[in-house]
């Protein structure tokens, strides 16, 4: 069972499936290349609702209606939401023309990994 707690990055086939759905349902707000429009740019390192796979899946699933982002969980299966999430994640760094200015907070996978490592090191030191 796929949900925001156990999502994994899809392979090329899953990303391609996500791209198909994105081009049907998401481009009107996020642009055909993820460059943004009414919705935010999905190709940079800034995220309004965090940028991990889990966070993106959650955003797709429940939406943020107050920000104009609808919930997609009734239209798409958990597997399809995983595909869309993986496609969105694959857009990072593609730098399409006319990209919308950054919105939200800087998100870095490395910073998250460093933070987790630091916590583990602190915990192991405290336990000794």
PDB file of C-alpha atoms in Angstrom:
ATOM      1  CA  UNK A   1       0.000   0.000   0.000  1.00  0.00           C
ATOM      2  CA  UNK A   2       1.436   3.329  -1.098  1.00  0.00           C
ATOM      3  CA  UNK A   3       0.958   6.447   0.990  1.00  0.00           C
ATOM      4  CA  UNK A   4       2.936   9.499   2.067  1.00  0.00           C
ATOM      5  CA  UNK A   5       4.707   7.466   4.752  1.00  0.00           C
ATOM      6  CA  UNK A   6       6.329   4.878   2.480  1.00  0.00           C
ATOM      7  CA  UNK A   7       6.630   6.460  -0.954  1.00  0.00           C
ATOM      8  CA  UNK A   8       9.723   5.712  -3.031  1.00  0.00           C
ATOM      9  CA  UNK A   9      11.048   7.409  -6.167  1.00  0.00           C
ATOM     10  CA  UNK A  10       9.674   5.628  -9.228  1.00  0.00           C
ATOM     11  CA  UNK A  11      11.732   4.163 -12.032  1.00  0.00           C
ATOM     12  CA  UNK A  12      11.658   5.649 -15.550  1.00  0.00           C
ATOM     13  CA  UNK A  13       8.341   3.939 -16.355  1.00  0.00           C
ATOM     14  CA  UNK A  14       6.643   5.353 -13.277  1.00  0.00           C
ATOM     15  CA  UNK A  15       8.037   8.821 -13.942  1.00  0.00           C
ATOM     16  CA  UNK A  16       6.730   8.627 -17.533  1.00  0.00           C
ATOM     17  CA  UNK A  17       3.279   7.638 -16.209  1.00  0.00           C
ATOM     18  CA  UNK A  18       3.401  10.598 -13.829  1.00  0.00           C
ATOM     19  CA  UNK A  19       4.360  12.917 -16.683  1.00  0.00           C
ATOM     20  CA  UNK A  20       1.278  11.808 -18.646  1.00  0.00           C
ATOM     21  CA  UNK A  21      -1.003  12.637 -15.739  1.00  0.00           C
ATOM     22  CA  UNK A  22       0.817  15.925 -15.081  1.00  0.00           C
ATOM     23  CA  UNK A  23       0.347  16.967 -18.704  1.00  0.00           C
ATOM     24  CA  UNK A  24      -3.390  16.333 -18.399  1.00  0.00           C
ATOM     25  CA  UNK A  25      -4.180  17.658 -14.928  1.00  0.00           C
ATOM     26  CA  UNK A  26      -1.381  19.821 -13.541  1.00  0.00           C
ATOM     27  CA  UNK A  27       0.081  21.908 -16.339  1.00  0.00           C
ATOM     28  CA  UNK A  28      -2.681  24.535 -16.259  1.00  0.00           C
ATOM     29  CA  UNK A  29      -1.394  25.794 -12.888  1.00  0.00           C
ATOM     30  CA  UNK A  30       2.230  24.625 -12.915  1.00  0.00           C
ATOM     31  CA  UNK A  31       3.135  25.058 -16.595  1.00  0.00           C
ATOM     32  CA  UNK A  32       3.852  22.377 -19.188  1.00  0.00           C
ATOM     33  CA  UNK A  33       7.480  22.158 -18.029  1.00  0.00           C
ATOM     34  CA  UNK A  34       6.806  22.751 -14.324  1.00  0.00           C
ATOM     35  CA  UNK A  35       7.892  26.384 -14.677  1.00  0.00           C
ATOM     36  CA  UNK A  36       4.913  27.693 -12.723  1.00  0.00           C
ATOM     37  CA  UNK A  37       1.970  29.902 -13.569  1.00  0.00           C
ATOM     38  CA  UNK A  38      -0.980  30.264 -11.235  1.00  0.00           C
ATOM     39  CA  UNK A  39       0.837  27.634  -9.147  1.00  0.00           C
ATOM     40  CA  UNK A  40       4.479  27.611  -8.090  1.00  0.00           C
ATOM     41  CA  UNK A  41       7.530  26.693 -10.123  1.00  0.00           C
ATOM     42  CA  UNK A  42       8.293  22.999  -9.493  1.00  0.00           C
ATOM     43  CA  UNK A  43      11.806  23.019 -10.941  1.00  0.00           C
ATOM     44  CA  UNK A  44      13.694  25.053  -8.349  1.00  0.00           C
ATOM     45  CA  UNK A  45      14.745  24.282  -4.784  1.00  0.00           C
ATOM     46  CA  UNK A  46      11.990  26.295  -3.083  1.00  0.00           C
ATOM     47  CA  UNK A  47       8.830  24.688  -1.774  1.00  0.00           C
ATOM     48  CA  UNK A  48       5.747  26.178  -0.157  1.00  0.00           C
ATOM     49  CA  UNK A  49       4.828  22.889   1.570  1.00  0.00           C
ATOM     50  CA  UNK A  50       8.266  21.245   1.806  1.00  0.00           C
ATOM     51  CA  UNK A  51       9.950  19.278  -0.969  1.00  0.00           C
ATOM     52  CA  UNK A  52      10.570  15.679   0.085  1.00  0.00           C
ATOM     53  CA  UNK A  53       8.856  12.828  -1.749  1.00  0.00           C
ATOM     54  CA  UNK A  54       6.616  12.334   1.290  1.00  0.00           C
ATOM     55  CA  UNK A  55       5.701  16.029   1.395  1.00  0.00           C
ATOM     56  CA  UNK A  56       4.919  16.271  -2.325  1.00  0.00           C
ATOM     57  CA  UNK A  57       2.776  13.121  -2.177  1.00  0.00           C
ATOM     58  CA  UNK A  58       0.906  14.536   0.826  1.00  0.00           C
ATOM     59  CA  UNK A  59       0.312  17.824  -1.010  1.00  0.00           C
ATOM     60  CA  UNK A  60      -1.109  15.964  -4.011  1.00  0.00           C
ATOM     61  CA  UNK A  61      -3.231  13.742  -1.813  1.00  0.00           C
ATOM     62  CA  UNK A  62      -4.852  16.288   0.518  1.00  0.00           C
ATOM     63  CA  UNK A  63      -4.260  19.575  -1.311  1.00  0.00           C
ATOM     64  CA  UNK A  64      -4.155  23.064   0.146  1.00  0.00           C
ATOM     65  CA  UNK A  65      -7.465  24.558  -1.019  1.00  0.00           C
ATOM     66  CA  UNK A  66      -6.745  27.874   0.701  1.00  0.00           C
ATOM     67  CA  UNK A  67      -3.731  28.215  -1.641  1.00  0.00           C
ATOM     68  CA  UNK A  68      -5.578  26.966  -4.725  1.00  0.00           C
ATOM     69  CA  UNK A  69      -4.162  23.418  -4.652  1.00  0.00           C
ATOM     70  CA  UNK A  70      -6.930  20.853  -4.828  1.00  0.00           C
ATOM     71  CA  UNK A  71      -6.830  17.351  -3.382  1.00  0.00           C
ATOM     72  CA  UNK A  72      -6.251  14.670  -6.022  1.00  0.00           C
ATOM     73  CA  UNK A  73      -6.848  11.541  -3.884  1.00  0.00           C
ATOM     74  CA  UNK A  74     -10.340  10.941  -5.298  1.00  0.00           C
ATOM     75  CA  UNK A  75      -9.198  11.266  -8.924  1.00  0.00           C
ATOM     76  CA  UNK A  76      -6.012   9.195  -8.743  1.00  0.00           C
ATOM     77  CA  UNK A  77      -4.963   5.974  -7.047  1.00  0.00           C
ATOM     78  CA  UNK A  78      -2.100   5.920  -4.526  1.00  0.00           C
ATOM     79  CA  UNK A  79       0.108   4.379  -7.255  1.00  0.00           C
ATOM     80  CA  UNK A  80      -0.770   7.221  -9.662  1.00  0.00           C
ATOM     81  CA  UNK A  81      -0.075   9.810  -6.953  1.00  0.00           C
ATOM     82  CA  UNK A  82       3.324   8.142  -6.483  1.00  0.00           C
ATOM     83  CA  UNK A  83       3.914   8.448 -10.250  1.00  0.00           C
ATOM     84  CA  UNK A  84       3.001  12.148 -10.256  1.00  0.00           C
ATOM     85  CA  UNK A  85       5.155  12.761  -7.180  1.00  0.00           C
ATOM     86  CA  UNK A  86       8.150  11.096  -8.827  1.00  0.00           C
ATOM     87  CA  UNK A  87       7.652  13.110 -12.014  1.00  0.00           C
ATOM     88  CA  UNK A  88       7.440  16.368 -10.051  1.00  0.00           C
ATOM     89  CA  UNK A  89      10.608  15.434  -8.148  1.00  0.00           C
ATOM     90  CA  UNK A  90      12.357  14.692 -11.469  1.00  0.00           C
ATOM     91  CA  UNK A  91      11.744  18.286 -12.607  1.00  0.00           C
ATOM     92  CA  UNK A  92      14.221  19.701 -10.087  1.00  0.00           C
ATOM     93  CA  UNK A  93      16.994  21.646 -11.761  1.00  0.00           C
ATOM     94  CA  UNK A  94      15.565  21.472 -15.290  1.00  0.00           C
ATOM     95  CA  UNK A  95      15.488  25.290 -15.530  1.00  0.00           C
ATOM     96  CA  UNK A  96      12.731  25.741 -18.121  1.00  0.00           C
ATOM     97  CA  UNK A  97      12.406  29.107 -19.870  1.00  0.00           C
ATOM     98  CA  UNK A  98      10.218  31.711 -18.171  1.00  0.00           C
ATOM     99  CA  UNK A  99      10.351  30.003 -14.785  1.00  0.00           C
ATOM    100  CA  UNK A 100       8.279  31.683 -12.116  1.00  0.00           C
ATOM    101  CA  UNK A 101      10.223  33.299  -9.278  1.00  0.00           C
ATOM    102  CA  UNK A 102      10.954  31.117  -6.272  1.00  0.00           C
ATOM    103  CA  UNK A 103       8.243  30.777  -3.630  1.00  0.00           C
ATOM    104  CA  UNK A 104       8.408  29.206  -0.200  1.00  0.00           C
ATOM    105  CA  UNK A 105      11.419  27.927   1.675  1.00  0.00           C
ATOM    106  CA  UNK A 106      14.693  26.547   0.376  1.00  0.00           C
ATOM    107  CA  UNK A 107      14.633  22.751   0.513  1.00  0.00           C
ATOM    108  CA  UNK A 108      17.758  20.636   0.346  1.00  0.00           C
ATOM    109  CA  UNK A 109      17.941  16.837   0.468  1.00  0.00           C
ATOM    110  CA  UNK A 110      21.528  17.129   1.721  1.00  0.00           C
ATOM    111  CA  UNK A 111      20.520  19.435   4.575  1.00  0.00           C
ATOM    112  CA  UNK A 112      17.807  16.994   5.626  1.00  0.00           C
ATOM    113  CA  UNK A 113      20.275  14.085   5.524  1.00  0.00           C
ATOM    114  CA  UNK A 114      22.876  16.104   7.469  1.00  0.00           C
ATOM    115  CA  UNK A 115      20.264  17.053  10.053  1.00  0.00           C
ATOM    116  CA  UNK A 116      19.194  13.419  10.504  1.00  0.00           C
ATOM    117  CA  UNK A 117      22.809  12.306  10.837  1.00  0.00           C
ATOM    118  CA  UNK A 118      23.500  15.002  13.402  1.00  0.00           C
ATOM    119  CA  UNK A 119      20.509  13.922  15.478  1.00  0.00           C
ATOM    120  CA  UNK A 120      21.624  10.289  15.338  1.00  0.00           C
ATOM    121  CA  UNK A 121      25.143  11.210  16.382  1.00  0.00           C
ATOM    122  CA  UNK A 122      23.842  13.312  19.265  1.00  0.00           C
ATOM    123  CA  UNK A 123      21.509  10.518  20.376  1.00  0.00           C
ATOM    124  CA  UNK A 124      24.284   7.916  20.302  1.00  0.00           C
ATOM    125  CA  UNK A 125      26.601  10.194  22.261  1.00  0.00           C
ATOM    126  CA  UNK A 126      23.908  10.869  24.840  1.00  0.00           C
ATOM    127  CA  UNK A 127      23.242   7.167  25.298  1.00  0.00           C
ATOM    128  CA  UNK A 128      26.868   6.248  26.011  1.00  0.00           C
TER     129      UNK A 128
END
